[in-house]
Amino acid sequence: MALTINGEPFDEPYDTRTSLLELVRRHAHLTGTKRGCDQGGCGACTVLVDGERVLSCLTLAVQAEGHEVTTIEGVGAGSALHPLQRAFVEHDGFQCGYCTPGQICSAIGMAREIERGVPSVVTPDLAAQPSLTPEEIRERMSGNLCRCGAHNGIVHAVHETFAEEAAR
Ligand code: FES
Ligand code: FES
């Protein structure tokens, strides 16, 4: 069984102990996904598997067999940026940019979680559809650390992108 990365099948042999992070960076040569802590604490390695955000440093590549992996390169690049990538530029959502691929993949997955009605610890009414408030964004993005301190820009970019999408 092969896994798919950004729409392309990946069926080269690899050691079954390989993490998904290692697979995308070293085997598929997609270095947009970053290694930070390598132990689940920083979110820099976040990618999407079938649209769900996962920490690729804590995921074995074999767990993604038969699934669709999306890395930052598959989200958007060059002149075809995802609206969230454009919003990061407009809102100064990054400085060094090291955390940015993980922030963007995480926010895309997070927006789908809200759409599906998944509550967070700050959702006031568990029976109601959660709203995309800045408080919800901060809580739900708390697994993605930015050492440059671009958090306010990140929250503004995420809020603008997905609040606009929800209003359409
Ligand atoms: S590198 Fe995966 S969470 Fe930090
Ligand atoms: S932009 Fe530098 S760590 Fe976030």
CSV table of C-alpha atoms and ligand atoms in Angstrom, one decimal:
chain,number,residue,atom,x,y,z
A,1,MET,CA,0.0,0.0,0.0
A,2,ALA,CA,1.4,3.4,-0.9
A,3,LEU,CA,0.8,6.8,0.7
A,4,THR,CA,0.1,9.9,-1.3
A,5,ILE,CA,1.9,13.1,-0.6
A,6,ASN,CA,0.4,16.3,-2.1
A,7,GLY,CA,-1.4,14.3,-4.7
A,8,GLU,CA,1.6,12.2,-5.8
A,9,PRO,CA,1.9,8.5,-4.9
A,10,PHE,CA,5.0,7.8,-2.8
A,11,ASP,CA,6.0,4.1,-3.0
A,12,GLU,CA,9.7,4.0,-2.4
A,13,PRO,CA,10.9,1.6,0.2
A,14,TYR,CA,11.8,2.9,3.6
A,15,ASP,CA,12.5,1.5,7.1
A,16,THR,CA,9.3,0.9,8.9
A,17,ARG,CA,10.7,2.8,11.9
A,18,THR,CA,10.7,6.0,9.9
A,19,SER,CA,8.6,8.9,11.2
A,20,LEU,CA,6.3,10.7,8.8
A,21,LEU,CA,8.5,13.8,9.4
A,22,GLU,CA,11.6,12.0,8.2
A,23,LEU,CA,9.8,10.5,5.3
A,24,VAL,CA,8.6,13.9,3.9
A,25,ARG,CA,11.8,15.7,4.6
A,26,ARG,CA,14.5,13.1,3.8
A,27,HIS,CA,12.8,10.7,1.5
A,28,ALA,CA,10.3,12.9,-0.4
A,29,HIS,CA,12.7,15.9,-0.2
A,30,LEU,CA,9.8,18.2,1.0
A,31,THR,CA,11.7,20.3,3.5
A,32,GLY,CA,8.9,22.8,4.1
A,33,THR,CA,7.8,20.7,7.1
A,34,LYS,CA,10.1,21.6,10.0
A,35,ARG,CA,11.6,19.6,12.8
A,36,GLY,CA,11.5,21.6,16.0
A,37,CYS,CA,11.5,19.6,19.3
A,38,ASP,CA,11.0,16.2,17.6
A,39,GLN,CA,8.9,15.1,20.6
A,40,GLY,CA,5.4,16.6,20.1
A,41,GLY,CA,5.8,19.8,21.9
A,42,CYS,CA,6.1,22.6,19.3
A,43,GLY,CA,3.9,21.9,16.3
A,44,ALA,CA,6.5,22.8,13.7
A,45,CYS,CA,6.2,19.4,12.1
A,46,THR,CA,2.4,19.6,11.6
A,47,VAL,CA,1.0,18.2,8.4
A,48,LEU,CA,-2.4,17.1,7.3
A,49,VAL,CA,-3.4,13.4,6.8
A,50,ASP,CA,-6.7,13.1,5.1
A,51,GLY,CA,-7.3,16.7,6.1
A,52,GLU,CA,-6.7,16.1,9.9
A,53,ARG,CA,-3.7,17.8,11.5
A,54,VAL,CA,-1.1,15.5,12.9
A,55,LEU,CA,2.3,15.9,14.4
A,56,SER,CA,4.5,14.2,11.9
A,57,CYS,CA,7.4,13.7,14.4
A,58,LEU,CA,5.1,11.5,16.5
A,59,THR,CA,3.6,9.6,13.5
A,60,LEU,CA,5.1,6.6,11.8
A,61,ALA,CA,5.1,6.9,8.1
A,62,VAL,CA,3.5,3.5,7.9
A,63,GLN,CA,0.5,4.9,9.7
A,64,ALA,CA,-0.1,7.1,6.7
A,65,GLU,CA,0.0,4.2,4.2
A,66,GLY,CA,-3.2,4.4,2.2
A,67,HIS,CA,-3.8,8.0,3.2
A,68,GLU,CA,-3.4,11.4,1.6
A,69,VAL,CA,-0.6,13.5,3.3
A,70,THR,CA,-0.6,17.2,2.6
A,71,THR,CA,2.5,19.3,3.5
A,72,ILE,CA,2.9,23.0,3.2
A,73,GLU,CA,4.1,22.5,-0.4
A,74,GLY,CA,0.7,21.0,-1.2
A,75,VAL,CA,-1.2,23.8,0.5
A,76,GLY,CA,0.0,26.5,-1.8
A,77,ALA,CA,3.2,27.9,-3.3
A,78,GLY,CA,4.5,30.6,-5.6
A,79,SER,CA,1.7,32.5,-7.3
A,80,ALA,CA,-0.9,30.0,-6.1
A,81,LEU,CA,-0.9,30.7,-2.3
A,82,HIS,CA,-3.7,29.5,0.0
A,83,PRO,CA,-5.7,32.5,1.3
A,84,LEU,CA,-4.2,31.7,4.8
A,85,GLN,CA,-0.7,32.0,3.4
A,86,ARG,CA,-1.6,35.4,1.9
A,87,ALA,CA,-3.1,36.5,5.2
A,88,PHE,CA,0.1,35.5,7.1
A,89,VAL,CA,1.9,37.9,4.8
A,90,GLU,CA,-0.6,40.7,5.2
A,91,HIS,CA,-0.8,40.4,9.0
A,92,ASP,CA,2.9,39.8,9.7
A,93,GLY,CA,2.2,36.3,10.9
A,94,PHE,CA,5.8,35.3,10.8
A,95,GLN,CA,9.3,36.6,11.3
A,96,CYS,CA,11.9,33.8,10.8
A,97,GLY,CA,9.2,31.6,9.3
A,98,TYR,CA,10.4,28.4,11.0
A,99,CYS,CA,7.0,27.7,12.7
A,100,THR,CA,4.9,29.0,9.8
A,101,PRO,CA,4.4,25.7,7.8
A,102,GLY,CA,3.2,24.0,10.9
A,103,GLN,CA,1.0,26.9,11.9
A,104,ILE,CA,-0.7,27.0,8.5
A,105,CYS,CA,-1.3,23.3,8.3
A,106,SER,CA,-2.5,23.3,11.8
A,107,ALA,CA,-4.9,26.2,11.2
A,108,ILE,CA,-6.4,24.5,8.2
A,109,GLY,CA,-7.1,21.4,10.2
A,110,MET,CA,-8.4,23.4,13.1
A,111,ALA,CA,-10.9,25.3,10.9
A,112,ARG,CA,-12.3,21.9,9.7
A,113,GLU,CA,-12.6,20.8,13.4
A,114,ILE,CA,-14.7,23.9,14.2
A,115,GLU,CA,-16.8,23.3,11.1
A,116,ARG,CA,-17.5,19.7,12.4
A,117,GLY,CA,-18.5,21.1,15.8
A,118,VAL,CA,-15.6,19.7,17.8
A,119,PRO,CA,-15.5,21.7,21.1
A,120,SER,CA,-12.3,23.0,22.8
A,121,VAL,CA,-11.7,23.6,26.5
A,122,VAL,CA,-12.8,27.3,26.0
A,123,THR,CA,-16.0,26.5,24.1
A,124,PRO,CA,-18.7,28.0,26.3
A,125,ASP,CA,-21.6,25.7,25.3
A,126,LEU,CA,-20.7,22.1,24.4
A,127,ALA,CA,-24.1,21.6,22.8
A,128,ALA,CA,-23.7,24.5,20.4
A,129,GLN,CA,-21.7,25.0,17.3
A,130,PRO,CA,-18.3,26.5,18.3
A,131,SER,CA,-17.5,29.9,16.9
A,132,LEU,CA,-14.2,31.0,15.4
A,133,THR,CA,-13.4,33.6,18.1
A,134,PRO,CA,-9.9,34.8,18.8
A,135,GLU,CA,-10.1,33.0,22.1
A,136,GLU,CA,-10.9,29.7,20.4
A,137,ILE,CA,-8.1,30.2,17.9
A,138,ARG,CA,-5.6,30.9,20.6
A,139,GLU,CA,-6.6,27.8,22.5
A,140,ARG,CA,-6.8,25.5,19.5
A,141,MET,CA,-3.5,26.8,18.1
A,142,SER,CA,-1.7,26.4,21.4
A,143,GLY,CA,0.1,23.3,20.3
A,144,ASN,CA,2.0,25.4,17.7
A,145,LEU,CA,4.7,27.6,19.3
A,146,CYS,CA,6.2,30.6,17.7
A,147,ARG,CA,9.5,31.6,19.3
A,148,CYS,CA,9.5,34.9,17.3
A,149,GLY,CA,6.4,36.0,19.1
A,150,ALA,CA,4.3,36.5,16.0
A,151,HIS,CA,1.2,35.1,17.8
A,152,ASN,CA,-1.0,38.2,17.4
A,153,GLY,CA,-0.4,38.3,13.6
A,154,ILE,CA,-1.1,34.5,13.4
A,155,VAL,CA,-4.4,34.9,15.2
A,156,HIS,CA,-5.4,37.8,13.0
A,157,ALA,CA,-4.5,35.9,9.9
A,158,VAL,CA,-6.3,32.8,10.9
A,159,HIS,CA,-9.4,34.7,12.1
A,160,GLU,CA,-9.6,36.8,8.9
A,161,THR,CA,-9.2,33.8,6.6
A,162,PHE,CA,-11.7,31.4,8.2
A,163,ALA,CA,-14.2,33.9,9.4
A,164,GLU,CA,-14.5,35.2,5.9
A,165,GLU,CA,-14.8,31.6,4.6
A,166,ALA,CA,-17.5,30.8,7.1
A,167,ALA,CA,-19.5,34.0,6.2
A,168,ARG,CA,-19.6,33.0,2.5
B,1,FES,S1,8.9,18.7,15.9
B,1,FES,FE1,7.0,17.7,16.1
B,1,FES,S2,6.0,18.7,17.7
B,1,FES,FE2,8.0,19.7,17.6
B,2,FES,S1,8.1,33.0,12.9
B,2,FES,FE1,10.0,32.5,13.9
B,2,FES,S2,9.3,30.8,15.2
B,2,FES,FE2,7.5,31.6,14.4
